[in-house]
C-alpha atoms as a printed R data frame, in Angstrom:
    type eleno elety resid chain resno       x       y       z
1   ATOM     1    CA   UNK     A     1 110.542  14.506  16.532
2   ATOM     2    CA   UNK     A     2 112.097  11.689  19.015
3   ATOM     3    CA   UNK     A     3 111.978  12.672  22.432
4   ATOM     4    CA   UNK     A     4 114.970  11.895  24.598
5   ATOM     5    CA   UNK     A     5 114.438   9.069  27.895
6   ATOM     6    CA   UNK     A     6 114.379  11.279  30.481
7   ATOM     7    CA   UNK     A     7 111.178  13.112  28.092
8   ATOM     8    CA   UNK     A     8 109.700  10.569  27.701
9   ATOM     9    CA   UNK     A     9 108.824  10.050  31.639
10  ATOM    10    CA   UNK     A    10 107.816  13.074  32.030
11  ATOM    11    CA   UNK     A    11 105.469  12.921  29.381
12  ATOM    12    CA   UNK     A    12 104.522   9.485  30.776
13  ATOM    13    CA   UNK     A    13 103.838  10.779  34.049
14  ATOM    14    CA   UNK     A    14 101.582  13.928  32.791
15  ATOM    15    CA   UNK     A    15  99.678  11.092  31.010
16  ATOM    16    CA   UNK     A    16  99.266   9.431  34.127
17  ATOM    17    CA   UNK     A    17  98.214  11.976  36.173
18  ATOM    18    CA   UNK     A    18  95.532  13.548  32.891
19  ATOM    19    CA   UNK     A    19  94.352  10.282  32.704
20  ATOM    20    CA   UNK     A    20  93.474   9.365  36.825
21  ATOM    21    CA   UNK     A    21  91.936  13.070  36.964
22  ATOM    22    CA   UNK     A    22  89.625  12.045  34.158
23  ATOM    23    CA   UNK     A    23  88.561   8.668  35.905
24  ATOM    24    CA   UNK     A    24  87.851  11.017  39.431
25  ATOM    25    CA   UNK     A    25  86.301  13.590  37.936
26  ATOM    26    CA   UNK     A    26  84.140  11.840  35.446
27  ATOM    27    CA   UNK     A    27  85.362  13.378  32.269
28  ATOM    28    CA   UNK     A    28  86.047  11.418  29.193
29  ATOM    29    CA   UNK     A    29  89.101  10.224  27.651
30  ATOM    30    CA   UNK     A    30  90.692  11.422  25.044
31  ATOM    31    CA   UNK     A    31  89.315   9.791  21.344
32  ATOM    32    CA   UNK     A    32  85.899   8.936  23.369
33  ATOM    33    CA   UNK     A    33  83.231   8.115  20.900
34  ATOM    34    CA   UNK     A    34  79.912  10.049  21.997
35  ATOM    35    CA   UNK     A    35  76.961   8.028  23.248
36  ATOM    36    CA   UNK     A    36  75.462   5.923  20.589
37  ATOM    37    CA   UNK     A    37  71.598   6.069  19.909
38  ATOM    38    CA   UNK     A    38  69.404   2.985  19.803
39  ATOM    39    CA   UNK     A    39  68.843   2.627  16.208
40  ATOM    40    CA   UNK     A    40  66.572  -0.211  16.697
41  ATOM    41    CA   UNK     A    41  63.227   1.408  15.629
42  ATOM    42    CA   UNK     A    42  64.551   1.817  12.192
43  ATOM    43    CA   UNK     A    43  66.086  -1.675  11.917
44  ATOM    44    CA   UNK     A    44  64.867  -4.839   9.610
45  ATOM    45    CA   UNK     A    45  61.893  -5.241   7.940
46  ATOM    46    CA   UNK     A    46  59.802  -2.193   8.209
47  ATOM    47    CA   UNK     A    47  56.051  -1.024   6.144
48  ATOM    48    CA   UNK     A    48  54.816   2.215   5.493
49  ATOM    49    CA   UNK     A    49  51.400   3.598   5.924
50  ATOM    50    CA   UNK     A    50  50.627   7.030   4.560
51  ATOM    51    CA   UNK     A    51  47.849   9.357   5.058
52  ATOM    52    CA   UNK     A    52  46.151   8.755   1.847
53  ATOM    53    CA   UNK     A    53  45.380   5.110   2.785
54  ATOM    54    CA   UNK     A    54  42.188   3.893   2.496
55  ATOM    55    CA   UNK     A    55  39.651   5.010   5.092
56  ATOM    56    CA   UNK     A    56  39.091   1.700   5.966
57  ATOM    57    CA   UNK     A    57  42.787   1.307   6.744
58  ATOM    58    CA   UNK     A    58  42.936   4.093   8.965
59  ATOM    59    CA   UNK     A    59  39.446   3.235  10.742
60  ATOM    60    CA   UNK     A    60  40.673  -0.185  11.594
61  ATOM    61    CA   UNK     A    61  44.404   0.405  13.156
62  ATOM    62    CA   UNK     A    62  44.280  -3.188  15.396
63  ATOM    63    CA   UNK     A    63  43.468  -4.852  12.149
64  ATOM    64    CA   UNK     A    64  46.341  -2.951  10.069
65  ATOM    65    CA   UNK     A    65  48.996  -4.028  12.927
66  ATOM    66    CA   UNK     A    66  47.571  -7.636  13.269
67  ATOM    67    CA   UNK     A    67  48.561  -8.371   9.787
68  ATOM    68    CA   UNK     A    68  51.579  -6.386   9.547
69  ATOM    69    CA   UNK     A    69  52.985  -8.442  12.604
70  ATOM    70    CA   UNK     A    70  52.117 -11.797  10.843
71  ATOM    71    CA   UNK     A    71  52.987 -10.831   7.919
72  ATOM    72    CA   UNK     A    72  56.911 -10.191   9.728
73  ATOM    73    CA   UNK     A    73  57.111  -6.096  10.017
74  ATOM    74    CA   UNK     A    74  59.566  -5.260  12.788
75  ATOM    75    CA   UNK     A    75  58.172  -1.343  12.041
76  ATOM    76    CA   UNK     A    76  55.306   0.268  10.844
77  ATOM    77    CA   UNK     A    77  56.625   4.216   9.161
78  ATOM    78    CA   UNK     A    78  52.837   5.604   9.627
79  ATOM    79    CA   UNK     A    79  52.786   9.574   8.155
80  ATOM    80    CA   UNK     A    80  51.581  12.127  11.041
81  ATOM    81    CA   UNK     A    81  50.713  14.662   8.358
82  ATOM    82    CA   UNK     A    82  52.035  16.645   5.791
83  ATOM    83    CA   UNK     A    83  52.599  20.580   4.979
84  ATOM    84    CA   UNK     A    84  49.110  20.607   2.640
85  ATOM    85    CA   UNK     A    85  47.205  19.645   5.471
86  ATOM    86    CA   UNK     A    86  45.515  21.677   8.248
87  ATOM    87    CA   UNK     A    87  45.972  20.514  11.243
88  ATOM    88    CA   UNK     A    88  49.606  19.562  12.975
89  ATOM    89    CA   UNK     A    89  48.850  15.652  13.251
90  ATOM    90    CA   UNK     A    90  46.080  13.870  11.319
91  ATOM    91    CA   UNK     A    91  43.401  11.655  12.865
92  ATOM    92    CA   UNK     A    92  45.264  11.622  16.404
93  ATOM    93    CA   UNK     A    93  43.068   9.193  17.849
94  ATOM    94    CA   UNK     A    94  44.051   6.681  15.099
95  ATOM    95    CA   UNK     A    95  47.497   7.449  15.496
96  ATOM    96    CA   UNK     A    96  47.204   6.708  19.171
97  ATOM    97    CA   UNK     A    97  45.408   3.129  18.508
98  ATOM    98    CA   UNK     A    98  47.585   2.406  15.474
99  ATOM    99    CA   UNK     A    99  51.138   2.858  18.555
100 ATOM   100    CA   UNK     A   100  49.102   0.731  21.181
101 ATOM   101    CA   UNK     A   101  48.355  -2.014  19.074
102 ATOM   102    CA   UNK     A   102  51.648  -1.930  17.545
103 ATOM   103    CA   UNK     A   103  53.498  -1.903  20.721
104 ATOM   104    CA   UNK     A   104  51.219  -4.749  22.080
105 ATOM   105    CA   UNK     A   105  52.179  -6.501  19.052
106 ATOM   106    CA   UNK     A   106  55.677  -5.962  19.749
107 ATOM   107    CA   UNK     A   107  56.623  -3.697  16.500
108 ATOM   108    CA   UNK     A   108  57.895  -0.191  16.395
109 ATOM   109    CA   UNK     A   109  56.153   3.076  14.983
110 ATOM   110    CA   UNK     A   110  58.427   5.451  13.474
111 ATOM   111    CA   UNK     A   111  56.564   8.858  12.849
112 ATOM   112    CA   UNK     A   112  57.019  10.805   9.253
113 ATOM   113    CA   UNK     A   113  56.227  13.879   8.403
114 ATOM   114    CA   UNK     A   114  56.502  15.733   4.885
115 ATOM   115    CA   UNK     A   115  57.619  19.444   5.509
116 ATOM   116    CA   UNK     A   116  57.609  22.676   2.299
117 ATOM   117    CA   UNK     A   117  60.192  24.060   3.719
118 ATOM   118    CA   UNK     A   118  58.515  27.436   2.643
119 ATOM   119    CA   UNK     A   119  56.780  28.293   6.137
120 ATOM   120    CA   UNK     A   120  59.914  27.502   8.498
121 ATOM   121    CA   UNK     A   121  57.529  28.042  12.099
122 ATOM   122    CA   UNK     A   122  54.969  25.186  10.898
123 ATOM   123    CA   UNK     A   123  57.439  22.550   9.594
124 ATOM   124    CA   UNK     A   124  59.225  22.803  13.022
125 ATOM   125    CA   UNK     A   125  55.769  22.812  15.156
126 ATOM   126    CA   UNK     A   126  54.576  19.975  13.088
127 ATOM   127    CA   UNK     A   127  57.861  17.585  13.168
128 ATOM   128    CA   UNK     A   128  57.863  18.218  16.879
129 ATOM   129    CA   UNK     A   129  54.440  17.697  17.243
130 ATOM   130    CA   UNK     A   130  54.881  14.073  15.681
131 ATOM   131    CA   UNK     A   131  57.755  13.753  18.077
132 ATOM   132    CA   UNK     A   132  55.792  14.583  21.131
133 ATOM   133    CA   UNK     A   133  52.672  12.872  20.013
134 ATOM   134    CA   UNK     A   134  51.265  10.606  23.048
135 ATOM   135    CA   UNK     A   135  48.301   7.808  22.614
136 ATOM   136    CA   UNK     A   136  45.833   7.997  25.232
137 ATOM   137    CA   UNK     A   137  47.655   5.298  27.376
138 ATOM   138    CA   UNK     A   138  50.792   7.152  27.271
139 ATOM   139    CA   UNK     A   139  52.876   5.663  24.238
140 ATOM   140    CA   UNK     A   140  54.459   7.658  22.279
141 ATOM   141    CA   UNK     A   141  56.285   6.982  18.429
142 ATOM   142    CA   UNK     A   142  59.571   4.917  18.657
143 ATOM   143    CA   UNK     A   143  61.123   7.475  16.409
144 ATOM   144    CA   UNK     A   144  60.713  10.026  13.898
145 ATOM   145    CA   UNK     A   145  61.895  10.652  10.231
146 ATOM   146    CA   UNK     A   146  61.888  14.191   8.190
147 ATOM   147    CA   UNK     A   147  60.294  13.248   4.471
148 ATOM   148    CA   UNK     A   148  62.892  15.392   2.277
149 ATOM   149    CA   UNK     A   149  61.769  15.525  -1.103
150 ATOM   150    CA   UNK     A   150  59.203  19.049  -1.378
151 ATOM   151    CA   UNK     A   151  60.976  21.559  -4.096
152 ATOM   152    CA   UNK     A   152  58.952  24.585  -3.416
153 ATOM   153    CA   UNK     A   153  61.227  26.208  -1.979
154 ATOM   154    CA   UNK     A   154  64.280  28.182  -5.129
155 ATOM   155    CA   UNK     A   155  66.423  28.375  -5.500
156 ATOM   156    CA   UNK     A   156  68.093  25.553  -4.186
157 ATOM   157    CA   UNK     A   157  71.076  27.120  -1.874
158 ATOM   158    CA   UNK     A   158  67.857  28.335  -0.267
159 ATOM   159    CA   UNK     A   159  66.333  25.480  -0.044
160 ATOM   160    CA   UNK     A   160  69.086  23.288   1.315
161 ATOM   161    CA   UNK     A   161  69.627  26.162   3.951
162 ATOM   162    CA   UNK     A   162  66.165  25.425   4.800
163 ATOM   163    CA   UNK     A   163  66.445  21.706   5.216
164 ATOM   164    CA   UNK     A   164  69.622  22.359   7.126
165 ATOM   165    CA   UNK     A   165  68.453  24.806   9.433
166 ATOM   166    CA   UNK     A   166  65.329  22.628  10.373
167 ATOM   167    CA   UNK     A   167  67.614  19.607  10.676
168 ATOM   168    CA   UNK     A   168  69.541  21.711  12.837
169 ATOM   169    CA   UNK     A   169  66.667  23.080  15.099
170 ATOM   170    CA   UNK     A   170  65.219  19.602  15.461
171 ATOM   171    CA   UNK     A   171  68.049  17.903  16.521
172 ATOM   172    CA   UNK     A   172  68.463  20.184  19.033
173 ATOM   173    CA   UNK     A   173  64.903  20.096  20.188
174 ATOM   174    CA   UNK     A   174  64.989  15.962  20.745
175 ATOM   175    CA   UNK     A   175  68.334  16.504  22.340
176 ATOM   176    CA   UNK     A   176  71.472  13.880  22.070
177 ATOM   177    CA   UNK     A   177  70.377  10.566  22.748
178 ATOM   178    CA   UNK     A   178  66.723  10.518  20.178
179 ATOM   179    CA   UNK     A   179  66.752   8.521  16.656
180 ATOM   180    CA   UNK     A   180  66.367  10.852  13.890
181 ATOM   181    CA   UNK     A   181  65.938   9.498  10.046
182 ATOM   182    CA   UNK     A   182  66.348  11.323   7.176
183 ATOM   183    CA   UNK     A   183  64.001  10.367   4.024
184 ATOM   184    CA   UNK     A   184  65.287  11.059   0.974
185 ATOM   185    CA   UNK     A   185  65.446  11.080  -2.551
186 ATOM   186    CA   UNK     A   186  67.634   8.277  -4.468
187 ATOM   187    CA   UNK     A   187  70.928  10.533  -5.581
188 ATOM   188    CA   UNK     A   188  70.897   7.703  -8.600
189 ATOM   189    CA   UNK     A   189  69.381   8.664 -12.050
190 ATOM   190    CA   UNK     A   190  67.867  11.969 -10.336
191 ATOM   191    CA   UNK     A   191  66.518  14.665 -12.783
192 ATOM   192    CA   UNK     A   192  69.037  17.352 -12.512
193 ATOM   193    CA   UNK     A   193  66.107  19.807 -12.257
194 ATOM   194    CA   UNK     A   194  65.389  17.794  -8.948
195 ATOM   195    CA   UNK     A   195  67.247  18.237  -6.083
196 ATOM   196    CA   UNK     A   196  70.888  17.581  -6.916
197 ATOM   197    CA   UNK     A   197  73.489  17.837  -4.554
198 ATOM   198    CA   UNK     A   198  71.652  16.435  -1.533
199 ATOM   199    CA   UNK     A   199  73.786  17.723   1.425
200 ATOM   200    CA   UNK     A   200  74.282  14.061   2.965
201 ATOM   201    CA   UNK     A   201  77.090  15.012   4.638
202 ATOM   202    CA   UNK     A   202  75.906  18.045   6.411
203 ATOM   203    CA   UNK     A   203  72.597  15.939   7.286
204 ATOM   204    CA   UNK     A   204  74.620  13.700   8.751
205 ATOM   205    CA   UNK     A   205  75.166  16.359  11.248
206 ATOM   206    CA   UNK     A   206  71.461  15.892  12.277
207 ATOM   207    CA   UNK     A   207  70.499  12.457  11.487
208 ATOM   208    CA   UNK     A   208  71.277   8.924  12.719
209 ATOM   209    CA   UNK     A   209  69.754   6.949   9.882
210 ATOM   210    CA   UNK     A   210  69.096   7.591   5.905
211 ATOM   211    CA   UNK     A   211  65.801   6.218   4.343
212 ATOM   212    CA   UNK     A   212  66.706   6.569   0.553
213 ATOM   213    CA   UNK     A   213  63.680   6.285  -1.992
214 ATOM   214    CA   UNK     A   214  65.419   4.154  -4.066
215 ATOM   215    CA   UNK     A   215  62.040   3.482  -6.188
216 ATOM   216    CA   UNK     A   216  63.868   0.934  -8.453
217 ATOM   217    CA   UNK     A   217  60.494   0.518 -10.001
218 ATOM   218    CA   UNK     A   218  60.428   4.303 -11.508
219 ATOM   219    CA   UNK     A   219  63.761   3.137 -12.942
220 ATOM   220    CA   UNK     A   220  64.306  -0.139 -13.956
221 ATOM   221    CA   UNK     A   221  62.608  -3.848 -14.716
222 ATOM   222    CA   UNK     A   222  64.062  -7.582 -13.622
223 ATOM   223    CA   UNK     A   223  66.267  -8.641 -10.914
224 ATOM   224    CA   UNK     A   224  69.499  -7.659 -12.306
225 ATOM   225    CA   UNK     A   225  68.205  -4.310 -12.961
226 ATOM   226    CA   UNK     A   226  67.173  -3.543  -9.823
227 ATOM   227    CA   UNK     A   227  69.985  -5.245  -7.869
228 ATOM   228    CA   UNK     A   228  72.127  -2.595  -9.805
229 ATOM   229    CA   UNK     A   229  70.423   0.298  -9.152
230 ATOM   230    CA   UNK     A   230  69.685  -0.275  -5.565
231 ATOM   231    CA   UNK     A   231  73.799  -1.402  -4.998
232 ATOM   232    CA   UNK     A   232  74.266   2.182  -6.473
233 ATOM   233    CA   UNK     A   233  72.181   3.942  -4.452
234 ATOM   234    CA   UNK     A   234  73.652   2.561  -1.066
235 ATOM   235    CA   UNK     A   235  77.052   3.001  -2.555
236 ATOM   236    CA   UNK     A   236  76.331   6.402  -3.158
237 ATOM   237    CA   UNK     A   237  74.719   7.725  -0.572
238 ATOM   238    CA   UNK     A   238  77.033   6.282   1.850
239 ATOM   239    CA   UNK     A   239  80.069   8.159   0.057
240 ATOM   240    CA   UNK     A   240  78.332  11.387  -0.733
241 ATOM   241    CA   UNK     A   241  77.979  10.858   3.879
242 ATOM   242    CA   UNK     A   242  81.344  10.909   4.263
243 ATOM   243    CA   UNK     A   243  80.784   7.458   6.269
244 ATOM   244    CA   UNK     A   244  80.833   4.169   5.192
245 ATOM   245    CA   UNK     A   245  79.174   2.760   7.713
246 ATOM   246    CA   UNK     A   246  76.304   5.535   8.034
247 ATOM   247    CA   UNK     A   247  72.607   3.213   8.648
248 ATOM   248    CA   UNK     A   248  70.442   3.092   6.265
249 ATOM   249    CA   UNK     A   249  67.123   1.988   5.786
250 ATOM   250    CA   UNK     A   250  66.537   0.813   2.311
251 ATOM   251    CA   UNK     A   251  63.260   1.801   0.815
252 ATOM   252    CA   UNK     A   252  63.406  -0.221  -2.251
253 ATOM   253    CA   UNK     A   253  60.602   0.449  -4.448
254 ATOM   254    CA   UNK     A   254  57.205   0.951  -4.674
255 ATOM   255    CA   UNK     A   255  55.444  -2.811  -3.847
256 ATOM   256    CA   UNK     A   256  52.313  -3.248  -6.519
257 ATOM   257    CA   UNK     A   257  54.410  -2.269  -9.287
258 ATOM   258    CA   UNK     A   258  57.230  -4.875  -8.544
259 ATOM   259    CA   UNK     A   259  57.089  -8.738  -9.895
260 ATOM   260    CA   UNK     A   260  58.714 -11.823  -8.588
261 ATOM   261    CA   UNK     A   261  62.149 -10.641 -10.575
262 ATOM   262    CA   UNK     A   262  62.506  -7.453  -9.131
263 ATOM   263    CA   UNK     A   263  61.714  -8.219  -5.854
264 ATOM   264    CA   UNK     A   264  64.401 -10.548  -5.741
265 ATOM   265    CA   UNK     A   265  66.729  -8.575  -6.733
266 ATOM   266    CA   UNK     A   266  65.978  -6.009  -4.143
267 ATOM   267    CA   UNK     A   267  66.510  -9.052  -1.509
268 ATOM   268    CA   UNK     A   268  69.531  -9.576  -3.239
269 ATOM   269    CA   UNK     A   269  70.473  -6.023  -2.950
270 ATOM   270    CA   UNK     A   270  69.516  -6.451   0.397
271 ATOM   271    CA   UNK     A   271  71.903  -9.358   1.007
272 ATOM   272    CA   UNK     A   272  74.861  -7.295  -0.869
273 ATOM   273    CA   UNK     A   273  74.657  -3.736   0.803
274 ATOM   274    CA   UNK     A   274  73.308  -5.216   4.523
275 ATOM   275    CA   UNK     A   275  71.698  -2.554   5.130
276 ATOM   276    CA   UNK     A   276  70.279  -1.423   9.039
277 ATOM   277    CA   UNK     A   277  66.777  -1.978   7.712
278 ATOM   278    CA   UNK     A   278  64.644  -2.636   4.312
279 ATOM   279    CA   UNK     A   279  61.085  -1.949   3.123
280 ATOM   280    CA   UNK     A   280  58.942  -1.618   0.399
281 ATOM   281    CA   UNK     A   281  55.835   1.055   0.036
282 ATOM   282    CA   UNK     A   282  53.445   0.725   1.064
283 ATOM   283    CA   UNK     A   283  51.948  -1.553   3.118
284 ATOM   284    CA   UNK     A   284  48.104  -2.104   1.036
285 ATOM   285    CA   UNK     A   285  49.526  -2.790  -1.928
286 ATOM   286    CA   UNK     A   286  52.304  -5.260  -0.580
287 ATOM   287    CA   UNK     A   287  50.861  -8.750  -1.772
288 ATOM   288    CA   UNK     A   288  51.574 -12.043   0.260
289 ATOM   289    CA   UNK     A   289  53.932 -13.162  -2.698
290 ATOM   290    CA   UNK     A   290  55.938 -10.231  -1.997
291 ATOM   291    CA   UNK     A   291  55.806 -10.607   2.225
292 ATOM   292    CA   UNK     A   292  57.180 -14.248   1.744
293 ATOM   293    CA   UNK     A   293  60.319 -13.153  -0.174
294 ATOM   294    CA   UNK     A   294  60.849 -10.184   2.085
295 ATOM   295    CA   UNK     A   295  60.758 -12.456   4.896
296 ATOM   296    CA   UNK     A   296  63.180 -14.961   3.438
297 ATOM   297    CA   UNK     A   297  66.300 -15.912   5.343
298 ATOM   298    CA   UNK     A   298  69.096 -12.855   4.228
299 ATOM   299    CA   UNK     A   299  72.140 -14.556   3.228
300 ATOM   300    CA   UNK     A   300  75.210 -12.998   4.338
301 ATOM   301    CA   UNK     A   301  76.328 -10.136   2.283
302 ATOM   302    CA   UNK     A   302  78.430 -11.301  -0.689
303 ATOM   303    CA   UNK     A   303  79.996  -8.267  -0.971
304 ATOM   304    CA   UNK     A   304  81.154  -6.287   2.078
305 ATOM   305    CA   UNK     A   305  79.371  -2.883   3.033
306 ATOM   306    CA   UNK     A   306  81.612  -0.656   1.962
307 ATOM   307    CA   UNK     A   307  82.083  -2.324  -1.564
308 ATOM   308    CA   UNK     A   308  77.988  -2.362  -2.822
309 ATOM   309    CA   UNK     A   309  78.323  -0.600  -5.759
């Protein structure tokens, strides 16, 4: 429809007056984008440290972050617990010295936690628990990420009702402004017995960033290999999203089973996809070969985002 001249003032002038009104009375414009989050805990080159590490590990936290930090970590992903266990947060005073020291050292600590999504009350208490977590000094995690990948929950409309209504409840909890990462499964080469169908899009709902375990090494061998398969899982869980852009944090396979070859392909991946952040898991079995090519200078991305395939 064209409107007429003497419409189009009028229309003008409504505009005009809808637009001042907003500027007095604070509200916001039409096609405002909401407040963005500060995604920085979850960016570059992160390491992982999970429960099962070696006592030693967790008895010696200072030590842990003093070589993560010279060995170029940006963020440590350090596991608060998991549904097996008995207690809401394992060794807390560990967890307290492992965010001091890591903070001192000037990295991030991004809490994970592993729910069943069979006893809804203690995956809940236990997420927020990691999210409220505070060390003795008064530091608490830079962010938190839910570890999706527990199937004993069927069938699996349940269980993705499960996941969604936890999502849900959490992101509600934190409130609009906190970081939430979503750790999943690689949607490439998945067992159809699995978890197919991961509701990305619906997550996206809840979550800021995706960590995909893209485990090339379960899948494949050499650089090409793994380029491929780690191009394909960005690609896909960025489309199955609904957003291109979405952030993700590429987990890219687990570190003592991959060689020279397929860790460069993974930095190649890395230079393709340009992802918000990269790792490999875990940290202990991450060998000084492996920290020098995950340090290397990332070229810019041959292909743009929205083309890794």
């Amino acid at each position: 429809m064209v409107l007429g001249a003497g419409s189009g003032r009028r229309v003008c002038g409504c505009l005009l007056v809808v637009v001042v009104l907003s500027v007095l009375l604070g509200a916001p414009s039409a096609g405002a984008a909401p407040p963005s989050r500060d995604l920085a805990a979850y960016t570059g080159l992160g390491t992982w440290l999970d429960i099962y590490a070696s006592k030693s590990a967790w008895r010696h936290p200072e030590r842990q972050v003093a070589a993560m930090a010279r060995d170029g970590a940006r963020t440590l992903y350090l596991q608060t617990g998991n549904y097996k266990q008995s207690v809401d947060v394992v060794r807390r005073r560990a967890q307290g010295r492992f965010i001091d020291a890591a903070h001192a050292a000037g990295m991030r600590v991004v809490a994970w936690y592993l729910p069943s999504f069979s006893r809804a009350g203690q995956d809940e208490r236990r997420a927020l628990a990691a999210i409220d977590f505070q060390s003795p000094s008064g530091e608490s995690f830079d962010g938190f990420a839910l570890d999706i990948e527990a199937t004993l929950v069927r069938p699996l409309r349940l269980r993705n009702q499960r996941l969604l209504q936890l999502s849900s409840r959490l992101r509600a909890a934190v409130g609009p402004s906190y970081a939430l990462g979503a750790i999943t499964p690689s949607p490439i080469g998945m067992s159809p017995s699995y978890w197919p169908g991961i509701p990305y899009r619906a997550l996206a709902r809840s979550f800021d960033v995706f960590l995909p375990m893209a485990y090339s090494t379960y899948r494949v061998h050499g650089s090409r290999a793994t380029l491929a398969y780690l191009s394909a899982t960005v690609g896909a869980v960025r489309a199955a999203s609904g957003n291109p852009d979405v952030p993700i944090h590429l987990i890219g396979g687990l570190s003592g089973g991959m060689g020279a070859g397929e860790t460069a392909g993974f930095m190649r991946a890395v230079a393709r996809c340009a992802p918000l952040g990269f790792s490999l898991y875990a940290f202990p079995r991450t060998s000084r070969a492996a920290w020098t090519a995950l340090t290397a200078p990332v070229p810019a991305p041959v292909a743009g985002r929205r083309s890794c395939t």
